[in-house]
Coordinates of C-alpha atoms and ligand atoms in Angstrom, one line a residue:
X1 CA 51.6 180.6 147.6
X2 CA 49.6 182.7 150.0
X3 CA 50.4 182.4 153.7
X4 CA 48.0 183.2 156.6
X5 CA 48.6 183.4 160.3
X6 CA 45.8 181.7 162.2
X7 CA 45.2 182.1 166.0
X8 CA 43.8 178.9 167.3
X9 CA 41.8 178.8 170.5
X10 CA 40.6 175.3 171.1
X11 CA 38.8 176.5 174.3
X12 CA 36.9 174.0 176.4
X13 CA 35.6 170.5 176.4
X14 CA 35.2 169.0 172.9
X15 CA 36.6 172.2 171.5
X16 CA 40.0 170.6 172.3
X17 CA 39.0 167.4 170.5
X18 CA 37.5 168.8 167.3
X19 CA 39.9 171.8 166.7
X20 CA 42.9 169.6 165.8
X21 CA 40.7 167.7 163.4
X22 CA 39.8 171.0 161.6
X23 CA 43.5 171.9 161.5
X24 CA 44.3 168.5 159.9
X25 CA 41.8 169.0 157.2
X26 CA 43.0 172.6 156.5
X27 CA 46.5 171.4 156.2
X28 CA 45.6 168.5 154.0
X29 CA 43.8 170.8 151.5
X30 CA 46.8 173.3 151.6
X31 CA 49.1 170.4 150.9
X32 CA 47.2 168.8 148.0
X33 CA 46.4 172.1 146.3
X34 CA 49.5 174.1 147.1
X35 CA 47.2 177.1 147.2
X36 CA 48.0 178.4 150.6
X37 CA 49.9 177.7 153.8
X38 CA 48.6 178.3 157.3
X39 CA 50.8 178.9 160.2
X40 CA 49.2 178.5 163.6
X41 CA 49.7 179.9 167.0
X42 CA 47.8 178.2 169.8
X43 CA 46.3 180.0 172.8
X44 CA 45.2 178.0 175.8
X45 CA 42.5 180.4 176.8
X46 CA 39.2 179.1 178.3
X47 CA 38.0 177.7 181.6
X48 CA 41.2 176.0 182.7
X49 CA 43.0 179.3 182.1
X50 CA 40.4 181.1 184.2
X51 CA 40.9 178.7 187.1
X52 CA 44.7 179.4 187.0
X53 CA 44.6 183.1 186.2
X54 CA 41.2 184.5 187.2
X55 CA 40.3 185.6 183.7
X56 CA 39.4 183.7 180.5
X57 CA 42.1 185.4 178.5
X58 CA 44.9 187.8 179.3
X59 CA 44.1 191.5 179.8
X60 CA 45.9 192.2 176.5
X61 CA 44.3 189.2 174.7
X62 CA 42.7 191.3 171.9
X63 CA 46.1 193.0 171.3
X64 CA 47.7 189.6 171.0
X65 CA 45.0 188.4 168.5
X66 CA 44.9 191.6 166.4
X67 CA 47.8 190.8 164.0
X68 CA 46.3 187.5 162.9
X69 CA 44.5 186.9 159.7
X70 CA 41.8 184.8 161.4
X71 CA 40.8 183.1 164.7
X72 CA 39.8 179.5 164.6
X73 CA 37.8 178.8 167.8
X74 CA 36.6 175.5 169.3
X75 CA 34.1 175.9 172.1
X76 CA 33.7 177.6 175.4
X77 CA 32.2 176.6 178.8
X78 CA 32.7 174.1 181.6
X79 CA 29.7 175.0 183.8
X80 CA 30.6 172.8 186.7
X81 CA 33.9 174.7 187.1
X82 CA 33.2 178.2 185.8
X83 CA 29.7 179.9 185.6
X84 CA 28.6 180.0 181.9
X85 CA 28.0 183.8 181.9
X86 CA 31.6 184.3 183.1
X87 CA 33.1 182.0 180.4
X88 CA 31.0 183.2 177.5
X89 CA 31.4 187.0 178.2
X90 CA 35.0 186.6 179.2
X91 CA 36.1 185.0 175.9
X92 CA 33.7 184.6 173.0
X93 CA 31.7 187.8 173.5
X94 CA 34.7 189.8 174.4
X95 CA 36.3 188.8 171.1
X96 CA 33.1 189.4 169.1
X97 CA 32.6 192.9 170.5
X98 CA 36.3 193.8 170.7
X99 CA 36.8 193.1 167.0
X100 CA 33.4 194.4 165.9
X101 CA 32.5 191.0 164.4
X102 CA 29.0 192.2 163.9
X103 CA 27.9 189.5 161.4
X104 CA 27.3 186.0 162.5
X105 CA 26.2 183.8 159.7
X106 CA 25.0 180.2 160.4
X107 CA 24.0 178.0 157.5
X108 CA 21.8 175.0 158.0
X109 CA 21.9 172.4 155.3
X110 CA 20.5 168.9 155.4
X111 CA 23.5 167.0 154.1
X112 CA 23.1 164.0 151.8
X113 CA 22.5 160.8 153.8
X114 CA 21.7 162.6 157.0
X115 CA 18.3 161.9 158.6
X116 CA 16.5 165.0 159.8
X117 CA 14.2 164.5 162.9
X118 CA 11.5 166.0 160.7
X119 CA 9.7 163.3 158.7
X120 CA 10.1 163.1 155.0
X121 CA 12.9 165.7 154.6
X122 CA 15.7 164.8 152.1
X123 CA 19.0 166.5 151.1
X124 CA 18.4 170.0 150.0
X125 CA 15.0 170.4 151.6
X126 CA 16.7 172.3 154.4
X127 CA 19.1 174.9 153.0
X128 CA 18.9 178.2 154.9
X129 CA 21.1 180.8 156.5
X130 CA 20.4 182.8 159.7
X131 CA 22.2 186.1 159.8
X132 CA 22.6 187.0 163.4
X133 CA 23.4 190.4 164.7
X134 CA 26.5 189.7 166.8
X135 CA 27.7 192.7 168.8
X136 CA 24.7 194.4 170.4
X137 CA 21.1 193.5 171.1
X138 CA 20.4 191.3 174.1
X139 CA 24.0 190.2 174.6
X140 CA 25.5 193.7 174.7
X141 CA 26.5 193.1 178.3
X142 CA 24.8 196.4 179.4
X143 CA 23.1 196.1 182.8
X144 CA 23.8 195.2 186.4
X145 CA 22.5 194.0 189.7
X146 CA 21.9 196.1 192.8
X147 CA 20.8 195.4 196.4
X148 CA 22.3 191.9 196.3
X149 CA 20.5 189.4 198.5
X150 CA 17.7 191.8 199.5
X151 CA 14.1 190.8 198.8
X152 CA 14.0 193.8 196.4
X153 CA 17.2 192.9 194.6
X154 CA 17.1 194.3 191.0
X155 CA 18.7 192.8 187.9
X156 CA 18.8 194.7 184.6
X157 CA 19.9 193.2 181.3
X158 CA 19.6 196.0 178.8
X159 CA 19.1 195.3 175.1
X160 CA 21.1 197.8 173.0
X161 CA 20.0 198.5 169.5
X162 CA 21.6 201.3 167.5
X163 CA 20.4 202.4 164.1
X164 CA 23.9 201.9 162.7
X165 CA 24.1 198.4 164.2
X166 CA 20.7 197.4 163.0
X167 CA 21.1 198.8 159.5
X168 CA 24.4 197.2 158.8
X169 CA 23.3 193.7 159.7
X170 CA 20.1 194.0 157.7
X171 CA 22.0 195.3 154.7
X172 CA 24.4 192.4 155.0
X173 CA 21.5 190.0 155.0
X174 CA 19.9 191.6 152.0
X175 CA 23.2 191.3 150.1
X176 CA 23.5 187.7 151.1
X177 CA 19.9 187.0 150.0
X178 CA 20.8 188.5 146.6
X179 CA 23.4 185.7 146.1
X180 CA 20.9 183.0 147.1
X181 CA 17.1 182.5 146.4
X182 CA 16.4 186.2 146.9
X183 CA 14.1 185.8 149.9
X184 CA 14.7 187.4 153.3
X185 CA 12.7 187.1 156.5
X186 CA 13.1 189.7 159.2
X187 CA 12.6 188.1 162.6
X188 CA 11.7 190.2 165.6
X189 CA 9.2 190.3 168.5
X190 CA 8.2 193.9 167.8
X191 CA 4.7 193.4 169.1
X192 CA 6.1 192.9 172.6
X193 CA 9.4 194.8 172.4
X194 CA 7.9 198.0 171.1
X195 CA 10.9 200.3 171.3
X196 CA 13.9 198.4 170.1
X197 CA 12.4 196.0 167.6
X198 CA 10.2 198.6 166.0
X199 CA 13.4 200.4 165.1
X200 CA 14.5 197.1 163.6
X201 CA 11.3 196.8 161.5
X202 CA 11.6 200.4 160.3
X203 CA 15.2 199.8 159.2
X204 CA 14.2 196.6 157.4
X205 CA 11.4 198.4 155.5
X206 CA 13.6 201.2 154.5
X207 CA 16.4 198.9 153.2
X208 CA 13.9 196.7 151.4
X209 CA 13.3 199.5 149.0
X210 CA 17.0 199.3 148.0
X211 CA 16.6 195.6 147.2
X212 CA 13.4 195.3 145.1
X213 CA 14.5 191.9 143.7
X214 CA 14.4 190.4 147.2
X215 CA 11.1 189.0 148.4
X216 CA 10.6 190.0 152.0
X217 CA 8.6 188.8 155.0
X218 CA 8.4 189.9 158.6
X219 CA 7.8 187.3 161.3
X220 CA 7.7 187.2 165.0
X221 CA 10.3 184.9 166.5
X222 CA 7.9 182.5 168.0
X223 CA 6.1 181.9 164.7
X224 CA 9.6 181.7 163.1
X225 CA 10.6 178.9 165.5
X226 CA 7.5 177.0 164.5
X227 CA 8.1 177.6 160.8
X228 CA 11.6 176.2 161.0
X229 CA 10.1 173.0 162.3
X230 CA 7.0 172.8 160.1
X231 CA 8.2 174.3 156.8
X232 CA 12.0 174.8 156.8
X233 CA 12.1 174.5 153.0
X234 CA 10.2 177.8 152.8
X235 CA 13.2 179.6 154.5
X236 CA 16.2 181.0 152.5
X237 CA 17.8 183.8 154.6
X238 CA 16.5 185.1 157.9
X239 CA 18.0 188.1 159.8
X240 CA 17.6 188.3 163.6
X241 CA 18.9 189.9 166.7
X242 CA 21.7 188.4 168.8
X243 CA 19.6 186.2 171.1
X244 CA 16.9 185.3 168.6
X245 CA 19.6 184.3 166.1
X246 CA 21.4 182.2 168.7
X247 CA 18.2 180.3 169.5
X248 CA 17.0 179.9 165.9
X249 CA 20.3 178.5 164.8
X250 CA 20.2 175.7 167.4
X251 CA 16.8 174.8 165.9
X252 CA 18.5 175.0 162.4
X253 CA 21.2 172.5 163.6
X254 CA 18.8 170.2 165.2
X255 CA 16.5 169.9 162.2
X256 CA 19.6 169.3 160.0
X257 CA 20.4 166.2 161.9
X258 CA 22.8 167.3 164.6
X259 CA 24.4 170.4 166.2
X260 CA 27.6 168.6 165.4
X261 CA 27.1 169.5 161.8
X262 CA 26.5 173.3 162.1
X263 CA 29.3 175.8 161.2
X264 CA 29.3 179.4 162.2
X265 CA 31.3 182.5 161.4
X266 CA 31.7 185.8 163.3
X267 CA 33.0 188.4 160.8
X268 CA 33.9 192.0 160.5
X269 CA 33.1 192.5 156.9
X270 CA 35.3 195.6 156.6
X271 CA 38.3 193.5 157.7
X272 CA 39.4 196.1 160.2
X273 CA 40.0 193.3 162.7
X274 CA 40.4 189.5 162.5
X275 CA 37.3 187.5 162.1
X276 CA 36.5 184.4 164.2
X277 CA 35.4 181.0 163.0
X278 CA 33.7 178.6 165.4
X279 CA 31.1 175.9 165.2
X280 CA 27.6 176.5 166.6
X281 CA 28.0 173.7 169.2
X282 CA 29.4 174.3 172.6
X283 CA 31.8 172.3 174.7
X284 CA 29.4 169.3 175.2
X285 CA 30.5 168.3 178.7
X286 CA 28.6 165.0 178.5
X287 CA 30.9 163.5 175.9
X288 CA 34.3 165.1 176.8
X289 CA 37.2 162.7 176.5
X290 CA 35.2 159.9 174.9
X291 CA 36.6 160.6 171.4
X292 CA 33.2 160.6 169.8
X293 CA 32.6 164.3 169.2
X294 CA 31.5 165.0 165.7
X295 CA 34.3 167.0 163.9
X296 CA 32.2 168.0 160.9
X297 CA 30.9 171.3 162.2
X298 CA 34.5 172.4 163.1
X299 CA 35.8 171.1 159.7
X300 CA 33.1 172.9 157.8
X301 CA 33.8 176.0 159.8
X302 CA 37.4 175.8 158.6
X303 CA 36.1 175.7 155.0
X304 CA 34.2 179.0 155.7
X305 CA 37.4 180.5 157.1
X306 CA 39.2 179.5 153.9
X307 CA 36.4 181.1 151.8
X308 CA 36.7 184.3 153.9
X309 CA 40.5 184.3 153.2
X310 CA 39.8 184.1 149.5
X311 CA 40.1 180.4 148.9
X312 CA 36.6 179.5 147.6
X313 CA 37.6 176.5 145.5
X314 CA 39.5 175.0 148.4
X315 CA 36.6 175.6 150.7
X316 CA 34.3 173.8 148.3
X317 CA 36.7 170.8 148.2
X318 CA 36.1 170.4 152.0
X319 CA 32.3 170.7 151.8
X320 CA 32.2 168.2 148.9
X321 CA 34.3 165.8 151.0
X322 CA 32.0 166.2 153.9
X323 CA 29.0 165.5 151.7
X324 CA 30.7 162.4 150.3
X325 CA 31.2 161.1 153.8
X326 CA 27.7 161.7 155.0
X327 CA 26.2 160.4 151.7
X328 CA 28.0 157.1 152.2
X329 CA 27.1 156.9 155.9
X330 CA 29.8 154.4 156.7
X331 CA 31.9 156.6 159.0
X332 CA 29.8 158.7 161.2
X333 CA 29.9 159.6 164.9
X334 CA 27.2 158.5 167.3
X335 CA 25.2 161.8 167.1
X336 CA 24.4 160.7 163.5
X337 CA 23.7 157.1 164.5
X338 CA 27.2 155.8 163.6
X339 CA 29.9 154.2 165.6
X340 CA 33.0 156.0 164.3
X341 CA 35.4 158.0 166.4
X342 CA 36.2 161.7 165.9
X343 CA 39.5 161.0 164.2
X344 CA 38.1 158.3 161.9
X345 CA 35.6 160.8 160.4
X346 CA 38.4 163.3 159.8
X347 CA 40.5 160.5 158.2
X348 CA 37.7 159.7 155.9
X349 CA 37.2 163.4 154.9
X350 CA 40.9 163.8 154.2
X351 CA 40.9 160.6 152.1
X352 CA 38.1 162.0 150.0
X353 CA 40.0 165.3 149.6
X354 CA 43.1 163.5 148.5
X355 CA 41.1 161.3 146.1
X356 CA 39.4 164.4 144.5
X357 CA 42.8 166.1 144.1
X358 CA 44.3 163.1 142.2
Ligands
GGG1 N1 31.5 177.0 169.6 C1 30.6 177.9 170.2 C2 30.4 177.8 171.6 O1 31.2 177.4 172.4 N2 29.2 178.2 172.0 C3 28.7 178.3 173.3 C4 27.6 179.3 173.4 O2 26.9 179.2 174.4 N3 27.5 180.2 172.6 C5 26.5 181.2 172.6 C6 26.7 182.2 171.5 O3 27.1 181.8 170.5 O4 26.4 183.4 171.7

């Protein structure tokens, strides 16, 4: 039996509520299949930690995480207590950059039984993946402010695009497209951002020549946002910069019925460092403590972590169980129009996993 060491960072808000649910499902699958065993170490890093220690994680946090096989992460942010830019950069972005997790993939799938806000869409009509560049671009952290408080105060947030960084994410997206419907859309705003994103377009065209089987398109991000709403079925894989990918994947979650259903991975494909698995959604301060957070995104994210660790069949068991629960529609949280509590949805998913294993 394979054993993996998982660093668990529940983080803030509903991250603390959905993370244990993901762990319950991972353990249930490990138990019924006997295929793996996960051992967990929990780290209480996040906004409460910041209020006590003045930082979101310890100075040597990356050194602490480095020996783990993977990081299972809940959510970050409590804007009433800690400014969002402090919490995001102090934890999530620090880990992504520090471990060169340059690929963020975020699938959007309209699950069976789930109602999209878009009229007439049924299961399978939305089945796309956004590949987001995850370590540079608009969230590189380069920049600063000078002359604070003066009328001529200056703020600079510098986008950083390197040829190495752009080429490796586009190559990853082409390789992913080869495993799917062989269609890749390159999303930029290179008409307005004429230095950085023209580099992106050039890299895309050059790499396209290496993947002649992949049908390619180039789109501006504003048109892409509209396309996701008007014609999501026409999208297979899209590759975008850090910020554009962040925004487009919220649209992907919304059109798939709820952000509470959207998984996400931050990976270092070369496996030089641990990769991090976190749902797309944030800490959802409006529903903290109510016990109604949708655990599906966190549970599905756990399945993607298993897949990355080499357990594809076990990951598929989780996704099938999720589909079974959504298709029946009896046990769903309020974001999906149901009345169930977080733990009840997990119980139902685990029951389906156990039934399938019998
Ligand atoms: N679980 C993910 C989370 O807490 N997200 C908060 C957020 O604002 N993320 C922005 C990003 O993914 O860059």
